[in-house]
Amino acid sequence: QPVLTQPPSVSRAPGQRVTISCTGSSSNIGAGYDVHWYQQLPGTAPKAVIYGNNNRPSGVPDRISGSKSGTSASLAITGLQAEDEADYYCQSYDSSLSGWVFGGGTKLTVL
Amino acid sequence: QVHLVQSGGEVKKPGASLKVSCQVSGYTFTSLGINWVRQAPGQGLEWMGWISAYNGNTNYAQKLQDRVTLTTDTSTSTAYLELRSLISDDAAMYYCATQYQLLPYWGQGTLVAVSS
């Protein structure tokens, strides 16, 4: 059972906005540890699209943003495009487990 | 830019041991911590453990700690994952990953099959 909770799937039409939530606890997100978001296309390694809660790596469009509040974090994508269709994972650190923790992943479908 | 290159895919028999390598370039290896993550087919990401390339300190996921060993070779900037007593559930893509200036960097993955 993943330590961080994400919705299993979301779907939106092209051009719309979508948010994906990631809920943790006081030993991970709520303890102040950073949240990273990964995009995973089929057959490829996860690629960071947000790191350190709200930072975009070079090359990631500014349509993608991240936020964090309390024990939760969110990934937002505006102006959805077909290329955004992928699995998205949140990741943080957990002090009780002394290691990385992940959400179960959210499959984003662009209708 | 930190670059991680992993060893090639493997096919193992149940009960065998696995050793995957992860060579790091682009930054001082001994300043990094290396995490290992695996992903079973169609499943999510599972953290396996972490090793400090500075002093070799390790943390392991509780469910794997009896079967996994993480090591490093600072002379070649390479991290290693060893997993023993393989079972069918260990069939997965195995990734090494690190962080530099907060940004995570991942290897390309090593596909491991477990079959008799």
Short mmCIF file of N, CA, C and O in Angstrom, two decimals, chain A residues 34 36 38 40 43-46 48 50-52 55 57-58 89 91 93 97-104, chain B residues 35 37 39 43-47 50 59-60 62 93 95 97-99 101-109:
data_model
loop_
_atom_site.label_atom_id
_atom_site.label_comp_id
_atom_site.label_asym_id
_atom_site.label_seq_id
_atom_site.Cartn_x
_atom_site.Cartn_y
_atom_site.Cartn_z
N ASP A 34 10.41 17.78 0.96
CA ASP A 34 10.05 18.20 -0.39
C ASP A 34 9.25 17.13 -1.11
O ASP A 34 9.41 15.93 -0.88
N HIS A 36 8.33 15.75 -4.99
CA HIS A 36 8.71 15.75 -6.40
C HIS A 36 7.61 15.03 -7.18
O HIS A 36 6.96 14.11 -6.66
N TYR A 38 6.75 13.06 -10.90
CA TYR A 38 7.34 12.40 -12.05
C TYR A 38 6.27 12.10 -13.09
O TYR A 38 5.15 11.72 -12.74
N GLN A 40 5.70 9.51 -16.21
CA GLN A 40 6.24 8.27 -16.78
C GLN A 40 5.44 7.87 -18.00
O GLN A 40 4.25 7.56 -17.90
N GLY A 43 7.09 2.40 -20.96
CA GLY A 43 8.39 1.85 -21.31
C GLY A 43 9.57 2.76 -21.05
O GLY A 43 10.68 2.48 -21.50
N THR A 44 9.35 3.85 -20.32
CA THR A 44 10.45 4.77 -20.04
C THR A 44 10.61 4.98 -18.54
O THR A 44 9.70 4.70 -17.75
N ALA A 45 11.78 5.51 -18.15
CA ALA A 45 12.03 5.82 -16.75
C ALA A 45 11.23 7.05 -16.33
O ALA A 45 10.92 7.91 -17.17
N PRO A 46 10.88 7.15 -15.06
CA PRO A 46 10.22 8.37 -14.59
C PRO A 46 11.08 9.60 -14.86
O PRO A 46 12.30 9.56 -14.72
N ALA A 48 11.35 13.71 -13.88
CA ALA A 48 10.86 14.75 -12.98
C ALA A 48 10.26 15.90 -13.77
O ALA A 48 10.91 16.45 -14.66
N ILE A 50 8.28 18.25 -11.74
CA ILE A 50 8.32 19.22 -10.65
C ILE A 50 9.26 18.65 -9.57
O ILE A 50 9.16 17.48 -9.23
N TYR A 51 10.16 19.49 -9.08
CA TYR A 51 11.00 19.07 -7.98
C TYR A 51 11.01 20.14 -6.89
O TYR A 51 10.75 21.32 -7.18
N GLY A 52 11.28 19.73 -5.67
CA GLY A 52 11.29 20.70 -4.58
C GLY A 52 9.97 21.44 -4.46
O GLY A 52 9.95 22.66 -4.27
N ASN A 55 9.26 23.59 -8.36
CA ASN A 55 10.29 23.98 -9.33
C ASN A 55 10.21 23.10 -10.58
O ASN A 55 10.04 21.89 -10.49
N PRO A 57 12.08 21.53 -13.83
CA PRO A 57 13.39 21.30 -14.48
C PRO A 57 13.42 21.99 -15.84
O PRO A 57 12.36 22.25 -16.45
N SER A 58 14.61 22.24 -16.32
CA SER A 58 14.77 22.83 -17.64
C SER A 58 14.04 21.98 -18.68
O SER A 58 14.16 20.75 -18.69
N TYR A 89 3.52 10.33 -10.77
CA TYR A 89 3.79 9.87 -9.41
C TYR A 89 4.32 11.03 -8.56
O TYR A 89 5.16 11.79 -9.01
N GLN A 91 6.41 11.91 -4.96
CA GLN A 91 7.44 11.27 -4.14
C GLN A 91 7.92 12.25 -3.08
O GLN A 91 8.06 13.45 -3.34
N TYR A 93 10.00 12.16 1.18
CA TYR A 93 10.83 11.40 2.11
C TYR A 93 10.02 11.19 3.38
O TYR A 93 9.25 12.09 3.79
N LEU A 97 10.21 5.89 8.02
CA LEU A 97 10.75 4.83 7.19
C LEU A 97 12.20 5.09 6.78
O LEU A 97 12.88 4.20 6.26
N SER A 98 12.65 6.31 7.01
CA SER A 98 14.01 6.71 6.64
C SER A 98 14.30 6.44 5.17
O SER A 98 15.37 5.93 4.81
N GLY A 99 13.34 6.78 4.33
CA GLY A 99 13.53 6.56 2.91
C GLY A 99 12.49 7.26 2.08
O GLY A 99 11.56 7.90 2.58
N TRP A 100 12.66 7.13 0.78
CA TRP A 100 11.71 7.71 -0.15
C TRP A 100 10.36 7.00 -0.05
O TRP A 100 10.30 5.79 0.21
N VAL A 101 9.30 7.77 -0.26
CA VAL A 101 7.96 7.20 -0.36
C VAL A 101 7.30 7.75 -1.62
O VAL A 101 7.58 8.88 -2.04
N PHE A 102 6.44 6.93 -2.20
CA PHE A 102 5.78 7.29 -3.46
C PHE A 102 4.27 7.21 -3.31
O PHE A 102 3.75 6.49 -2.44
N GLY A 103 3.59 7.95 -4.17
CA GLY A 103 2.17 7.72 -4.36
C GLY A 103 1.97 6.54 -5.29
O GLY A 103 2.91 6.08 -5.94
N GLY A 104 0.76 6.06 -5.35
CA GLY A 104 0.47 4.90 -6.17
C GLY A 104 0.40 5.18 -7.66
O GLY A 104 0.31 4.26 -8.48
N ASN B 35 19.70 6.09 -4.34
CA ASN B 35 18.50 5.33 -4.03
C ASN B 35 18.27 4.27 -5.09
O ASN B 35 18.63 4.46 -6.26
N VAL B 37 15.09 1.95 -6.70
CA VAL B 37 13.64 1.89 -6.80
C VAL B 37 13.30 0.81 -7.82
O VAL B 37 14.00 0.67 -8.82
N GLN B 39 10.03 -1.29 -10.10
CA GLN B 39 8.66 -1.18 -10.59
C GLN B 39 8.29 -2.49 -11.26
O GLN B 39 8.82 -2.83 -12.33
N GLN B 43 2.74 -1.95 -12.29
CA GLN B 43 2.60 -1.50 -10.90
C GLN B 43 3.29 -0.17 -10.67
O GLN B 43 3.89 0.41 -11.58
N GLY B 44 3.21 0.32 -9.44
CA GLY B 44 3.81 1.59 -9.08
C GLY B 44 5.27 1.46 -8.69
O GLY B 44 5.89 0.40 -8.84
N LEU B 45 5.80 2.55 -8.19
CA LEU B 45 7.22 2.64 -7.82
C LEU B 45 7.40 2.24 -6.36
O LEU B 45 6.66 2.69 -5.48
N GLU B 46 8.42 1.41 -6.11
CA GLU B 46 8.71 0.91 -4.77
C GLU B 46 10.15 1.23 -4.41
O GLU B 46 11.08 0.77 -5.07
N TRP B 47 10.35 2.00 -3.34
CA TRP B 47 11.69 2.31 -2.86
C TRP B 47 12.29 1.09 -2.19
O TRP B 47 11.63 0.44 -1.36
N TRP B 50 18.74 3.00 0.21
CA TRP B 50 19.60 4.15 -0.05
C TRP B 50 20.97 3.87 0.50
O TRP B 50 21.12 3.21 1.55
N ASN B 59 20.23 2.56 4.31
CA ASN B 59 18.89 2.34 4.84
C ASN B 59 18.17 1.45 3.86
O ASN B 59 18.23 1.68 2.65
N TYR B 60 17.47 0.45 4.36
CA TYR B 60 16.77 -0.49 3.50
C TYR B 60 15.28 -0.50 3.81
O TYR B 60 14.87 -0.32 4.95
N GLN B 62 12.01 -2.13 4.82
CA GLN B 62 11.90 -3.22 5.79
C GLN B 62 11.59 -4.55 5.13
O GLN B 62 12.14 -5.59 5.51
N MET B 93 11.41 -3.73 -13.30
CA MET B 93 12.42 -2.79 -13.76
C MET B 93 13.05 -2.18 -12.52
O MET B 93 12.33 -1.72 -11.62
N TYR B 95 15.62 0.68 -10.93
CA TYR B 95 16.19 1.98 -11.21
C TYR B 95 17.10 2.43 -10.07
O TYR B 95 16.78 2.23 -8.90
N ALA B 97 18.69 6.09 -8.55
CA ALA B 97 18.32 7.50 -8.62
C ALA B 97 19.07 8.27 -7.56
O ALA B 97 19.40 7.74 -6.50
N THR B 98 19.32 9.54 -7.85
CA THR B 98 19.98 10.39 -6.88
C THR B 98 19.40 11.79 -6.98
O THR B 98 18.54 12.07 -7.81
N GLN B 99 19.86 12.66 -6.09
CA GLN B 99 19.45 14.05 -6.12
C GLN B 99 20.67 14.94 -6.09
O GLN B 99 21.60 14.68 -5.32
N GLN B 101 21.33 19.18 -5.98
CA GLN B 101 20.68 20.49 -5.88
C GLN B 101 19.16 20.32 -5.97
O GLN B 101 18.49 21.03 -6.73
N LEU B 102 18.65 19.39 -5.22
CA LEU B 102 17.22 19.07 -5.09
C LEU B 102 16.65 18.29 -6.26
O LEU B 102 15.65 17.61 -6.12
N LEU B 103 17.24 18.41 -7.43
CA LEU B 103 16.67 17.80 -8.63
C LEU B 103 16.99 16.31 -8.67
O LEU B 103 18.16 15.91 -8.58
N PRO B 104 15.97 15.45 -8.81
CA PRO B 104 16.22 14.00 -8.91
C PRO B 104 16.74 13.64 -10.30
O PRO B 104 16.30 14.19 -11.30
N TYR B 105 17.65 12.70 -10.33
CA TYR B 105 18.17 12.13 -11.57
C TYR B 105 18.04 10.61 -11.47
O TYR B 105 18.36 10.02 -10.44
N TRP B 106 17.58 10.01 -12.56
CA TRP B 106 17.34 8.56 -12.58
C TRP B 106 18.15 7.89 -13.69
O TRP B 106 18.41 8.49 -14.74
N GLY B 107 18.53 6.64 -13.43
CA GLY B 107 19.10 5.82 -14.47
C GLY B 107 18.02 5.37 -15.45
O GLY B 107 16.83 5.61 -15.24
N GLN B 108 18.47 4.68 -16.50
CA GLN B 108 17.54 4.29 -17.56
C GLN B 108 16.75 3.03 -17.20
O GLN B 108 15.78 2.69 -17.88
N GLY B 109 17.16 2.36 -16.13
CA GLY B 109 16.45 1.16 -15.70
C GLY B 109 17.13 -0.11 -16.18
O GLY B 109 17.78 -0.14 -17.23
#
